[in-house]
mmCIF file with all atom_site columns, C-alpha atoms in Angstrom:
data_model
loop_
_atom_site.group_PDB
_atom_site.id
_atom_site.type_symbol
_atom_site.label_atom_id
_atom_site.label_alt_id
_atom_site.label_comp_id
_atom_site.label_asym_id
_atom_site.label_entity_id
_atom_site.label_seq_id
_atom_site.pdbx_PDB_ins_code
_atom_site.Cartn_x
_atom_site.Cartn_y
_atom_site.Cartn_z
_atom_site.occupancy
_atom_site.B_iso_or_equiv
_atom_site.pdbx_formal_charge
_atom_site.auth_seq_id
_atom_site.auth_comp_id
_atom_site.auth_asym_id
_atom_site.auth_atom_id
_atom_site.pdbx_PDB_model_num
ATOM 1   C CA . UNK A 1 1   ? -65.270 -13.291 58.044  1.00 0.00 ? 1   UNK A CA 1
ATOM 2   C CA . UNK A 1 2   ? -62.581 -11.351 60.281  1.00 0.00 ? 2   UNK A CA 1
ATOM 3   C CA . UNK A 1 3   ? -59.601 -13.867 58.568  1.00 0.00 ? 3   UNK A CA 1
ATOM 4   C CA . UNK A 1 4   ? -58.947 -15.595 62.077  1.00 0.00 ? 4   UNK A CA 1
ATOM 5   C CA . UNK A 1 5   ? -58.943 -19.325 61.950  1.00 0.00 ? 5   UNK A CA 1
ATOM 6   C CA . UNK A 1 6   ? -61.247 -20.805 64.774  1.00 0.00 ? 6   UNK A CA 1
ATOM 7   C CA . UNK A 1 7   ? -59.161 -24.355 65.146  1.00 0.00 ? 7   UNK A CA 1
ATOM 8   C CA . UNK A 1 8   ? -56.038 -22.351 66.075  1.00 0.00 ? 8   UNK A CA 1
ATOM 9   C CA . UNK A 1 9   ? -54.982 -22.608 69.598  1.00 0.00 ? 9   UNK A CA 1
ATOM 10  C CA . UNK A 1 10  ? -55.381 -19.374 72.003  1.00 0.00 ? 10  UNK A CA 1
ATOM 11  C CA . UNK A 1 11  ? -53.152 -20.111 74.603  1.00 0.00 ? 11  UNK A CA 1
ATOM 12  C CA . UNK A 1 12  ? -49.304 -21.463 74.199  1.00 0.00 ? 12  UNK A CA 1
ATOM 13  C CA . UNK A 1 13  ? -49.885 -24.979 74.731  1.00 0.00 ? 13  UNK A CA 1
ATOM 14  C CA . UNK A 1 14  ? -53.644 -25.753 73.818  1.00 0.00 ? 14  UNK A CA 1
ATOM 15  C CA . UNK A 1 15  ? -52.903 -27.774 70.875  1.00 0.00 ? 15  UNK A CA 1
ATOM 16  C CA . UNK A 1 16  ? -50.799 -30.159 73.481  1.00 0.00 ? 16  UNK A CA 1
ATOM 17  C CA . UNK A 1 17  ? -53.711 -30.603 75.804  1.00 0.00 ? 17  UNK A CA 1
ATOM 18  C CA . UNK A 1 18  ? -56.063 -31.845 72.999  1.00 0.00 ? 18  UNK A CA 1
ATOM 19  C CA . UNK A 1 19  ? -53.223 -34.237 71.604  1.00 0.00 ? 19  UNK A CA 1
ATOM 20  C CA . UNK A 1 20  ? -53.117 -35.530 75.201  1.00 0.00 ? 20  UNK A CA 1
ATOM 21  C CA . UNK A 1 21  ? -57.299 -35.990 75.630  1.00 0.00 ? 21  UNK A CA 1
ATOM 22  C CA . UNK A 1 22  ? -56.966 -37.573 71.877  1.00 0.00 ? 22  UNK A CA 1
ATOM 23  C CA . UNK A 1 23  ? -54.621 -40.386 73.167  1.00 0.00 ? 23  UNK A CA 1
ATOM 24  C CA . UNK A 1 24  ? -56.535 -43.859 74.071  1.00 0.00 ? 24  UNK A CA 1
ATOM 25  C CA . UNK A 1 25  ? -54.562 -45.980 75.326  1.00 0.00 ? 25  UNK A CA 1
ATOM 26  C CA . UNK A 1 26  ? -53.519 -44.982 79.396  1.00 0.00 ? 26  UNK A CA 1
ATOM 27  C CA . UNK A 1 27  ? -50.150 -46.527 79.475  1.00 0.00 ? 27  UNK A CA 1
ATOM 28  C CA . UNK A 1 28  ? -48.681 -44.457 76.057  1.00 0.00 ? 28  UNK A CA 1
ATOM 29  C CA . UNK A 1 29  ? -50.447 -41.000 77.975  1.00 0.00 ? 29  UNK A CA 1
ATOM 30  C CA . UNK A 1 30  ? -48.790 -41.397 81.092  1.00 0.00 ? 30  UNK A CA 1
ATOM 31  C CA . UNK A 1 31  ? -45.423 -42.340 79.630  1.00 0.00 ? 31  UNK A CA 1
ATOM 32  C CA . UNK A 1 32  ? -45.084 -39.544 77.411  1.00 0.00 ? 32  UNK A CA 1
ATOM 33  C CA . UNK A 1 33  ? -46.403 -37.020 79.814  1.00 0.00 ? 33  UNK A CA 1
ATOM 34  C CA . UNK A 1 34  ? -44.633 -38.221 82.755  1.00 0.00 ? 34  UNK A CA 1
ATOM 35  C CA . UNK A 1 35  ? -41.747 -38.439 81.945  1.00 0.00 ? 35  UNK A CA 1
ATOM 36  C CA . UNK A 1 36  ? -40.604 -34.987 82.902  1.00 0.00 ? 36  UNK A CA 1
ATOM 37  C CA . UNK A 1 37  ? -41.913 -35.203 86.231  1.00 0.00 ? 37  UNK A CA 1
ATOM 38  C CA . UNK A 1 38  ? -39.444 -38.546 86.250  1.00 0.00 ? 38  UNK A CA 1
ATOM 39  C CA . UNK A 1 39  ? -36.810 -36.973 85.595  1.00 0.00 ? 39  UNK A CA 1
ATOM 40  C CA . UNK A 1 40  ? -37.022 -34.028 88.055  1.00 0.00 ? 40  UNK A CA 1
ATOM 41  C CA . UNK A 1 41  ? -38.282 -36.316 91.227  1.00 0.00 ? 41  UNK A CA 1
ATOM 42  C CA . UNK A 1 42  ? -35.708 -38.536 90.238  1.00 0.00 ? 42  UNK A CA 1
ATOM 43  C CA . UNK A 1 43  ? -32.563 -35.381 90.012  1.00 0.00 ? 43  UNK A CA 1
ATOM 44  C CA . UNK A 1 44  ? -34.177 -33.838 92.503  1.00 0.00 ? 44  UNK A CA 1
ATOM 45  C CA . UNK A 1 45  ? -33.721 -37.218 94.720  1.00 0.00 ? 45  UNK A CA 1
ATOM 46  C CA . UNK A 1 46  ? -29.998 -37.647 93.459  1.00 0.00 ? 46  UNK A CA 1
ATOM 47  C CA . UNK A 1 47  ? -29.460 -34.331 94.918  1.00 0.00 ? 47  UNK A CA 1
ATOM 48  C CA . UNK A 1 48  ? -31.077 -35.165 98.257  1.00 0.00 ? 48  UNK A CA 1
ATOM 49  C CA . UNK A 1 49  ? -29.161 -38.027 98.734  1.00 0.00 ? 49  UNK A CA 1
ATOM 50  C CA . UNK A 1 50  ? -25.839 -36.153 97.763  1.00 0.00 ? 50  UNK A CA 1
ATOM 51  C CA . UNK A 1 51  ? -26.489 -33.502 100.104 1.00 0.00 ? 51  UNK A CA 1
ATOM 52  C CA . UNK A 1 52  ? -27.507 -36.221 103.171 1.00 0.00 ? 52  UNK A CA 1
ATOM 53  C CA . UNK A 1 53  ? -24.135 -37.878 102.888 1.00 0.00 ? 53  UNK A CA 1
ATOM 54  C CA . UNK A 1 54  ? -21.822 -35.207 102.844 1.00 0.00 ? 54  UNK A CA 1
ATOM 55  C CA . UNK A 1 55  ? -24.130 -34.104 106.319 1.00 0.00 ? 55  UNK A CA 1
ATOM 56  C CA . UNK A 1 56  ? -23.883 -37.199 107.907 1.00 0.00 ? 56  UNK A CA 1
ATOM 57  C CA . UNK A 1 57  ? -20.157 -37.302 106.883 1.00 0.00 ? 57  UNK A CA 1
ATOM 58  C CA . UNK A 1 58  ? -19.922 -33.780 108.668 1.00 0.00 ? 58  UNK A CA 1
ATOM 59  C CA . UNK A 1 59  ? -21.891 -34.582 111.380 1.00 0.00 ? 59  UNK A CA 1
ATOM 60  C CA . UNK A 1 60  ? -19.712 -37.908 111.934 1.00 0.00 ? 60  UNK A CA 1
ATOM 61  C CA . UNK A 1 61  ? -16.385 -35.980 112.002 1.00 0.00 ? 61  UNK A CA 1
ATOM 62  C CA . UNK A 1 62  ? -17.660 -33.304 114.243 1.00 0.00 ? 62  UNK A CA 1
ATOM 63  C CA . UNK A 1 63  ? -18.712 -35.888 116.889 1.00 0.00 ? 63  UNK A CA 1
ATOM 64  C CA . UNK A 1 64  ? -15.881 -38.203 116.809 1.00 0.00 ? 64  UNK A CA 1
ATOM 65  C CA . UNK A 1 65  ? -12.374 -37.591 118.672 1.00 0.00 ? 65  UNK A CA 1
ATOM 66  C CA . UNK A 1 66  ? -10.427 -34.507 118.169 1.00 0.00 ? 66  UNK A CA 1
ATOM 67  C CA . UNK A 1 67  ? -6.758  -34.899 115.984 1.00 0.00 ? 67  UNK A CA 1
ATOM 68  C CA . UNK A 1 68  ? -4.769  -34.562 119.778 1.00 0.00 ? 68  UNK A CA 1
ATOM 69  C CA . UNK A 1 69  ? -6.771  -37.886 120.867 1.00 0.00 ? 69  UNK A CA 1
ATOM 70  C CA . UNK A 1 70  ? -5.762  -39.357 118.024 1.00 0.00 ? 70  UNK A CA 1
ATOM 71  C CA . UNK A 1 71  ? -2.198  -37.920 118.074 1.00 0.00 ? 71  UNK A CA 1
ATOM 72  C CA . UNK A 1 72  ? -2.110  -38.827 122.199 1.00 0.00 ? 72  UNK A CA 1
ATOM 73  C CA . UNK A 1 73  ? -2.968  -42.456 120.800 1.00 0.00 ? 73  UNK A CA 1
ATOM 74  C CA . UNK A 1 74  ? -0.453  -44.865 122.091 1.00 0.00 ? 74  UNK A CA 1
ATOM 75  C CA . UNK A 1 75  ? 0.480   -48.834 122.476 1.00 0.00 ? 75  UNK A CA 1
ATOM 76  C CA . UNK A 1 76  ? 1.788   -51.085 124.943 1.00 0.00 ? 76  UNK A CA 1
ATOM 77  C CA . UNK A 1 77  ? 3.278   -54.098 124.027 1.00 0.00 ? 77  UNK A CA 1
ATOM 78  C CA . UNK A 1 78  ? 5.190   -56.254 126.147 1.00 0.00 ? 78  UNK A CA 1
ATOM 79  C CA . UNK A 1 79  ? 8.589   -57.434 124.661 1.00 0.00 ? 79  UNK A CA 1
ATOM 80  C CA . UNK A 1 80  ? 8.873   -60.348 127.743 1.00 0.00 ? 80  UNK A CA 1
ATOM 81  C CA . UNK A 1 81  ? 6.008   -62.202 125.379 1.00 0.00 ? 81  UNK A CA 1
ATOM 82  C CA . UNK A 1 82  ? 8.582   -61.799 122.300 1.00 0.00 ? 82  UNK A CA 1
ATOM 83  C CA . UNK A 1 83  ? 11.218  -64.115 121.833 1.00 0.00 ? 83  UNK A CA 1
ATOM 84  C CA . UNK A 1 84  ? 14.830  -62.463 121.258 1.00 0.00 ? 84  UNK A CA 1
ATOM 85  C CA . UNK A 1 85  ? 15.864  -62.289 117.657 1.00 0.00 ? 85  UNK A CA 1
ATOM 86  C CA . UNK A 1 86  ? 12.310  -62.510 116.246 1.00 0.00 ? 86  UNK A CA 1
ATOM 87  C CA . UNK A 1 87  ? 9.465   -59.827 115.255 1.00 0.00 ? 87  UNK A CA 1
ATOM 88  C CA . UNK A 1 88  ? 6.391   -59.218 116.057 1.00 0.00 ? 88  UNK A CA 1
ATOM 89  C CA . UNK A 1 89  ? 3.396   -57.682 114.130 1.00 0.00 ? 89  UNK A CA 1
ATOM 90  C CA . UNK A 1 90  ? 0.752   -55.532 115.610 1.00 0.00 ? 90  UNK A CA 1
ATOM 91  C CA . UNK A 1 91  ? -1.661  -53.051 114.135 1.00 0.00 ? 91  UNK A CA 1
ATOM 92  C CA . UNK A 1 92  ? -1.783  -49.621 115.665 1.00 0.00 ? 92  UNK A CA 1
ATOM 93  C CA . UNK A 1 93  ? -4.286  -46.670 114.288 1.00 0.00 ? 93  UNK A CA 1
ATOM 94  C CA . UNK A 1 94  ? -5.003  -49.269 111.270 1.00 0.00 ? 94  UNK A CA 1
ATOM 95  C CA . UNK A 1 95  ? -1.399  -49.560 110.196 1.00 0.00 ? 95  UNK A CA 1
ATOM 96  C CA . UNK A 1 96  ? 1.091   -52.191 110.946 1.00 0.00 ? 96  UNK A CA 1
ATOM 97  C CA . UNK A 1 97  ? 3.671   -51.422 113.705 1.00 0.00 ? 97  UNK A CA 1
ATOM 98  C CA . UNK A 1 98  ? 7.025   -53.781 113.121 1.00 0.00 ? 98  UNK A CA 1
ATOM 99  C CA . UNK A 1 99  ? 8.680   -54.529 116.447 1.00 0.00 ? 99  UNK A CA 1
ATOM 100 C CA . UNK A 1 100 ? 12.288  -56.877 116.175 1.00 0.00 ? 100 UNK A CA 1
ATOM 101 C CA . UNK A 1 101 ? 13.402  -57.727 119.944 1.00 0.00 ? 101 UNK A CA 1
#
């Protein structure tokens, strides 16, 4: 005899590929060797998703109006429709604008 044990794996590995042929039931294989491939589609996803907003959000920005359309931005409001000594509310870029005639 040359001493070397015939049972012992070969490869790195081999003795987790005959555990995995040994197990019966389908349900308890796939969960315990899919679950790495879970976790990466699932991180790798996250990522994806991360990556597609802060595009979009880019993308959204770049298209819109420039700062000196905004900044050009103005409001009319006719103080004939206010009565003297009262005020008036209106909204103007998403803030409210205060006007006492």
């Amino acid at each position: 005899s040359s001493g070397i044990n015939a049972e012992w794996p070969l490869r790195p590995g081999d003795h987790r590929k005959n555990n995995w042929r040994n197990q019966t039931n389908p349900a308890e294989r796939n969960a315990t060797n899919n679950l790495s491939t879970y976790m990466m589609v699932g991180a790798g996803g996250g990522a994806a998703l991360y990556m597609a907003k802060y595009t979009l959000y880019g993308l959204a920005l770049m298209l819109g109006p420039g700062r000196d359309m905004y900044a050009a931005a103005a409001i009319e409001v006719d103080l004939a429709t206010i009565p003297e000594g009262k005020n008036a509310v209106f909204t103007w870029r998403g803030k409210p604008l205060f006007i006492r005639h």
